[in-house]
Amino acid sequence: MHPMREAHSMGVRGLVPFGPWNWCLLLATLQCCEASSELNRSTDSSAQHELHVRFAAASSQPAETISVFTLDYDYVQIPYEVTLWILLASLAKIGFHLNRRLPGLMPESCLLILVGALVGAVIFGTDHKSPPVMDSSVYFLYLLPPIVLESGYFMPTRPFFENLGSVLWWAGLGALLNAFGIGLSLYLVCQVPAFGLGDISLLQNLLFGSLISAVDPVAVLAVFEEARVNEQLYMMIFGEALLNDGISVVLYNILIAFTKMHKYEDIEPVDILAGCARFIIVGCGGVFFGVIFGFISAFITRFTQNISAIEPLIVFMFSYLSYLVAETLYLSGILAITACAVTMKKYVEENVSQTSYTTIKYFMKMLSSISETLIFIFMGVSTIGKNHEWNWAFICFTLVFCQIWRAISVFALFYVSNQFRTFPFSIKDQCVIFYSGVRGAGSFSLAFLLPLTLFPRKKLFVTATLVVIYFTVFIQGITVGPLVRYLDVRKTNKKESINEELHTRLMDHLKAGVEDVCGQWSHYQVRDKFKKFDHKYLRKILIRKNLPKSSLVSLYKKLEMKQAIEMVESGVLSSTAFSAPHQAQRTQETKRLSPEDVQSMRDILTRNMYQVRQRTLSYNKYNLQPQTSEKQAKEILIRRRNTFRESMKKGHSLPQGKPAGTKNIRYLSFPYSNPLPAGRDMKVAEFTDHDGSDSELPPITFNTHSPTESIQERRWTPEVIPMKSLHRAGMPPHFGYGRNVSQEEHLGRSRRAILRPRPLFHAVDEEFESQEESEEEAAAFGSLLSAELRPGADGNLSHSPLLQRK
Amino acid sequence: MGAAHSASEEVRELEGKTGFSSDQIEQLHRRFKQLSGDQPTIRKENFNNVPDLELNPIRSKIVRAFFDNRNLRKGSSGLADEINFEDFLTIMSYFRPIDTTMDEEQVQLCRKEKLRFLFHMYDSDSDGRITLEEYRNVVEELLSGNPHIEKESARSIADGAMMEAASVCVGQMVRARGPRPHPPLSACQALPAEPDQVYEGITFDDFLKIWQGIDIETKMHVRFLNMETIALCH
């Protein structure tokens, strides 16, 4: 099948499931494109004239040449068309994701290719020449770095380093094996006179092999994520995606240099040795510079707390600088920027503010998706056109060899590395790895950039590359999901919970300890050593003083923050039921809540409570996790709320000063308490009676017991989490799920009471006695409180300020 | 001759008991002697000789685990004063990787053993329950390597984890009340009947629940394959 027709039919098929609305959008954009190209044609013809006119205008004859309406399309052509392309691709993506089933069926790169083919068809149909956006320098200087930076930055560090040996072995050696295997076997094919390929030299074949072996399995990663394949397998593919580009590009550049040399003189064995040495130098040097720049940028972000707007800039510029510096020295910029991203990520994330962090993440995703979209559109544009050379033999053999050599390298390399692994990759895993050899934008760009002077049959190479890409992306990319499900690859269902994190930490130390005891040295110990070094020196130098110093703490904070946000959301939700002003709330408080209210609160709680969380590992080339984005967006809200409540600190946070609903919902966050250490030795008191009646009859609670007394009791109760369920008159006695919730909320509430720091209690007492008279005093306490409480603690605080403002 | 014979007999016996290969046993024995100073048993003080262990934040817990009677399968509580080589191997055998040839049942058994070992690290008073206090201790110890972390944050982390654990277990409980014919015997199971009950701590069953889905078999193992690189100890 001719690739053009194939693409066309695919395009139609791909577009069919779009809703009518998306059709409209697409058509509109298409119209725009066509219109623009029409315009362009007309301006092309009149360009000469216009130019003349402008010069004439410059040469002091204004009256004659001022025109009311002129068009200068040439001036804006490139950015104009690029913008339209990106917009079109974005609209297509929106349509793609509006459809529920489609994203599960095919990878997103399919869509991008289809859009590219569509644009290509439009350009081809209108005889419009595509603007020369893509050339070697544009690709290597502007399009490639963002893609690499993004995948480096979002790499899940821990599993990567846990499997570092296998990843390097597979990604590094696999690329080399593939490149040389494919190159050499194609060279043999070229020797057959019947195919008419005699003029393709060995070097050219090797070069083609190197570019066609650049695997880009990002599309597959999305599938893996959905299927939740085991971590090792995921890491293999991710590591391949990460390192493969770098290795192929290095190989490509060296081979291009060889080809140039070959034109003028013979290549001697010394040169080949030099090439091998160079390969190593280029790789290691790149990594070295990357690490250096990563540390520098981490160090600089240490001092940016007052101008946090500059933080993302620092991150991006230093990453780019590492790339440029490496390229200047003829080292591998790709590896440099990857290493830079990996190095700085850890420290930068702790240094920069939350908003900057969000900005960095989104900006990175955005840049890389722009680059990729452009490359795919170029691919589509060059798919449909006249510059193809079709040679059955070459193309078919390329396709076959790609698969064969991938199979060989997978099975051979994993056979070896399995000998050293405690948990070997099963045959199923290996099959999946073999099948995920999807080629992508990288191969195409390298083929497209081949210098025509050195490669007379460049067209053939481009065509073959396109065929391989289309084949792998469409056929393998679409079928890999069903294959994973069919093979029933070992899965992981990890959830991110604080318990798991703790256990994993404990396990790490335990393993390192046991290895110490039995006198071994392995990667647990290496990690242990690195961590110690990291704590002793690196973190002290690179990270701001006042920040949490352990990833465990920061994870906890993250989780807590998330819960706080859920609280706010649910609080806002439930507040519709209690949106009465403050005074009204107070009166309402004494009344019993209606069963519906209780039920709705319960629903909210069950929905928001300890849901199984997505693992952080999740990686999607084009999207960030929606939850995390919400999280970050809401974080500002939370902080603002926190500052706002400092000034509002008064009756609202009193137990009786707000509706039970919001109070119940707040249970999940714990304040950073400072329970008195002595208290642990004191008696363990049960306070369920006072607390249980909290929501119903709070005044009684506080009136019957003298406040200080109850506080005393509460404070001395750190050991026991009461699990008593509430007996509310308004609630049905038998509750199934509901009971669970009430226990939970109860538990949380009591915990809150326990952990409430001392100043708050004073504030509460005072306010309780003097009701709302002492505003200044309360504010003073509030500020005192805020000094003690950290931002994470705000889940404890009242919602009312926020709600009232709303 | 006779001594050699009995020695190899002994090795074979140990092989059967602990699942180590004879090479591994030999290596471990060498290490054991190194640690004990050619004595037949190891005492707690011997662990001070391991220089790398000093920096381990949960050092005391690890050492304790070696002497824990529950781990040695010698009793339900208490600590042994000294352990001999067989005990040493028993402890080490908890860290054997799971064989790929094992069937599902064996894997489950092995998994449970490993988890039990971990559980014992938390449950320091051997009452079969990780109480909040114990949990806090562990977390504090885990974070003790870092002087910048206040005790409060360690505490609140432990509290959060405890809450989470409680919710996991309570959630299980609710479901168990429904169609499941055999509700697990856990503390929380009794809860709905007696509302006044408190959640006293994580039982082993709860612990298993928390670990559900985390494949410990790929995590909790130490390599005993290439034992050549024996680090020196002074």
JSON list of C-alpha atoms in Angstrom, two decimals, chain A residues 554-627:
[
{"chain": "A", "resi": 554, "resn": "SER", "atom": "CA", "xyz": [7.44, 16.20, 52.11]},
{"chain": "A", "resi": 555, "resn": "LEU", "atom": "CA", "xyz": [5.41, 13.27, 50.96]},
{"chain": "A", "resi": 556, "resn": "TYR", "atom": "CA", "xyz": [3.38, 13.49, 54.08]},
{"chain": "A", "resi": 557, "resn": "LYS", "atom": "CA", "xyz": [2.88, 17.14, 53.50]},
{"chain": "A", "resi": 558, "resn": "LYS", "atom": "CA", "xyz": [1.80, 16.51, 49.99]},
{"chain": "A", "resi": 559, "resn": "LEU", "atom": "CA", "xyz": [-0.74, 13.97, 51.08]},
{"chain": "A", "resi": 560, "resn": "GLU", "atom": "CA", "xyz": [-1.93, 16.19, 53.79]},
{"chain": "A", "resi": 561, "resn": "MET", "atom": "CA", "xyz": [-2.21, 19.08, 51.44]},
{"chain": "A", "resi": 562, "resn": "LYS", "atom": "CA", "xyz": [-4.22, 16.98, 49.13]},
{"chain": "A", "resi": 563, "resn": "GLN", "atom": "CA", "xyz": [-6.54, 16.03, 51.89]},
{"chain": "A", "resi": 564, "resn": "ALA", "atom": "CA", "xyz": [-6.83, 19.61, 52.95]},
{"chain": "A", "resi": 565, "resn": "ILE", "atom": "CA", "xyz": [-7.83, 20.49, 49.44]},
{"chain": "A", "resi": 566, "resn": "GLU", "atom": "CA", "xyz": [-10.36, 17.76, 49.36]},
{"chain": "A", "resi": 567, "resn": "MET", "atom": "CA", "xyz": [-11.62, 19.15, 52.60]},
{"chain": "A", "resi": 568, "resn": "VAL", "atom": "CA", "xyz": [-11.98, 22.55, 51.07]},
{"chain": "A", "resi": 569, "resn": "GLU", "atom": "CA", "xyz": [-13.72, 21.17, 48.07]},
{"chain": "A", "resi": 570, "resn": "SER", "atom": "CA", "xyz": [-16.08, 19.12, 50.10]},
{"chain": "A", "resi": 571, "resn": "GLY", "atom": "CA", "xyz": [-16.43, 21.97, 52.52]},
{"chain": "A", "resi": 572, "resn": "VAL", "atom": "CA", "xyz": [-17.44, 24.24, 49.72]},
{"chain": "A", "resi": 573, "resn": "LEU", "atom": "CA", "xyz": [-19.75, 21.60, 48.49]},
{"chain": "A", "resi": 574, "resn": "SER", "atom": "CA", "xyz": [-21.41, 20.99, 51.75]},
{"chain": "A", "resi": 575, "resn": "SER", "atom": "CA", "xyz": [-21.47, 24.64, 52.60]},
{"chain": "A", "resi": 576, "resn": "THR", "atom": "CA", "xyz": [-24.39, 25.12, 50.29]},
{"chain": "A", "resi": 577, "resn": "ALA", "atom": "CA", "xyz": [-26.41, 23.45, 52.94]},
{"chain": "A", "resi": 578, "resn": "PHE", "atom": "CA", "xyz": [-25.05, 25.68, 55.65]},
{"chain": "A", "resi": 579, "resn": "SER", "atom": "CA", "xyz": [-24.46, 28.88, 53.84]},
{"chain": "A", "resi": 580, "resn": "ALA", "atom": "CA", "xyz": [-26.29, 30.92, 56.40]},
{"chain": "A", "resi": 581, "resn": "PRO", "atom": "CA", "xyz": [-24.37, 33.77, 57.96]},
{"chain": "A", "resi": 582, "resn": "HIS", "atom": "CA", "xyz": [-22.43, 33.36, 61.07]},
{"chain": "A", "resi": 583, "resn": "GLN", "atom": "CA", "xyz": [-25.09, 34.26, 63.58]},
{"chain": "A", "resi": 584, "resn": "ALA", "atom": "CA", "xyz": [-27.64, 32.07, 61.94]},
{"chain": "A", "resi": 585, "resn": "GLN", "atom": "CA", "xyz": [-25.20, 29.24, 62.01]},
{"chain": "A", "resi": 586, "resn": "ARG", "atom": "CA", "xyz": [-24.81, 29.62, 65.66]},
{"chain": "A", "resi": 587, "resn": "THR", "atom": "CA", "xyz": [-28.48, 29.26, 66.29]},
{"chain": "A", "resi": 588, "resn": "GLN", "atom": "CA", "xyz": [-28.73, 26.47, 63.82]},
{"chain": "A", "resi": 589, "resn": "GLU", "atom": "CA", "xyz": [-25.95, 24.76, 65.60]},
{"chain": "A", "resi": 590, "resn": "THR", "atom": "CA", "xyz": [-28.02, 24.05, 68.63]},
{"chain": "A", "resi": 591, "resn": "LYS", "atom": "CA", "xyz": [-30.59, 22.37, 66.51]},
{"chain": "A", "resi": 592, "resn": "ARG", "atom": "CA", "xyz": [-30.13, 18.88, 65.36]},
{"chain": "A", "resi": 593, "resn": "LEU", "atom": "CA", "xyz": [-28.97, 18.32, 61.84]},
{"chain": "A", "resi": 594, "resn": "SER", "atom": "CA", "xyz": [-31.45, 16.82, 59.52]},
{"chain": "A", "resi": 595, "resn": "PRO", "atom": "CA", "xyz": [-30.80, 13.26, 58.44]},
{"chain": "A", "resi": 596, "resn": "GLU", "atom": "CA", "xyz": [-30.33, 14.44, 54.88]},
{"chain": "A", "resi": 597, "resn": "ASP", "atom": "CA", "xyz": [-27.57, 16.74, 55.94]},
{"chain": "A", "resi": 598, "resn": "VAL", "atom": "CA", "xyz": [-25.90, 14.00, 57.83]},
{"chain": "A", "resi": 599, "resn": "GLN", "atom": "CA", "xyz": [-26.25, 11.73, 54.89]},
{"chain": "A", "resi": 600, "resn": "SER", "atom": "CA", "xyz": [-24.83, 14.23, 52.48]},
{"chain": "A", "resi": 601, "resn": "MET", "atom": "CA", "xyz": [-21.93, 14.91, 54.75]},
{"chain": "A", "resi": 602, "resn": "ARG", "atom": "CA", "xyz": [-21.31, 11.26, 54.93]},
{"chain": "A", "resi": 603, "resn": "ASP", "atom": "CA", "xyz": [-21.32, 10.90, 51.19]},
{"chain": "A", "resi": 604, "resn": "ILE", "atom": "CA", "xyz": [-18.83, 13.66, 50.89]},
{"chain": "A", "resi": 605, "resn": "LEU", "atom": "CA", "xyz": [-16.65, 12.10, 53.47]},
{"chain": "A", "resi": 606, "resn": "THR", "atom": "CA", "xyz": [-16.71, 8.68, 51.99]},
{"chain": "A", "resi": 607, "resn": "ARG", "atom": "CA", "xyz": [-15.94, 10.08, 48.64]},
{"chain": "A", "resi": 608, "resn": "ASN", "atom": "CA", "xyz": [-13.03, 12.11, 49.86]},
{"chain": "A", "resi": 609, "resn": "MET", "atom": "CA", "xyz": [-11.58, 9.80, 52.35]},
{"chain": "A", "resi": 610, "resn": "TYR", "atom": "CA", "xyz": [-8.41, 7.92, 51.77]},
{"chain": "A", "resi": 611, "resn": "GLN", "atom": "CA", "xyz": [-9.11, 7.13, 48.25]},
{"chain": "A", "resi": 612, "resn": "VAL", "atom": "CA", "xyz": [-6.71, 4.89, 46.54]},
{"chain": "A", "resi": 613, "resn": "ARG", "atom": "CA", "xyz": [-4.27, 7.33, 45.17]},
{"chain": "A", "resi": 614, "resn": "GLN", "atom": "CA", "xyz": [-2.57, 7.27, 41.89]},
{"chain": "A", "resi": 615, "resn": "ARG", "atom": "CA", "xyz": [1.04, 6.45, 42.10]},
{"chain": "A", "resi": 616, "resn": "THR", "atom": "CA", "xyz": [3.34, 9.34, 41.44]},
{"chain": "A", "resi": 617, "resn": "LEU", "atom": "CA", "xyz": [5.17, 7.31, 38.93]},
{"chain": "A", "resi": 618, "resn": "SER", "atom": "CA", "xyz": [2.52, 8.00, 36.41]},
{"chain": "A", "resi": 619, "resn": "TYR", "atom": "CA", "xyz": [3.88, 9.58, 33.35]},
{"chain": "A", "resi": 620, "resn": "ASN", "atom": "CA", "xyz": [2.09, 10.87, 30.37]},
{"chain": "A", "resi": 621, "resn": "LYS", "atom": "CA", "xyz": [3.88, 12.57, 27.62]},
{"chain": "A", "resi": 622, "resn": "TYR", "atom": "CA", "xyz": [1.19, 15.05, 26.93]},
{"chain": "A", "resi": 623, "resn": "ASN", "atom": "CA", "xyz": [-0.66, 15.51, 30.11]},
{"chain": "A", "resi": 624, "resn": "LEU", "atom": "CA", "xyz": [-0.19, 16.03, 33.75]},
{"chain": "A", "resi": 625, "resn": "GLN", "atom": "CA", "xyz": [-2.32, 14.15, 36.15]},
{"chain": "A", "resi": 626, "resn": "PRO", "atom": "CA", "xyz": [-5.53, 16.04, 36.57]},
{"chain": "A", "resi": 627, "resn": "GLN", "atom": "CA", "xyz": [-5.54, 15.54, 40.30]}
]
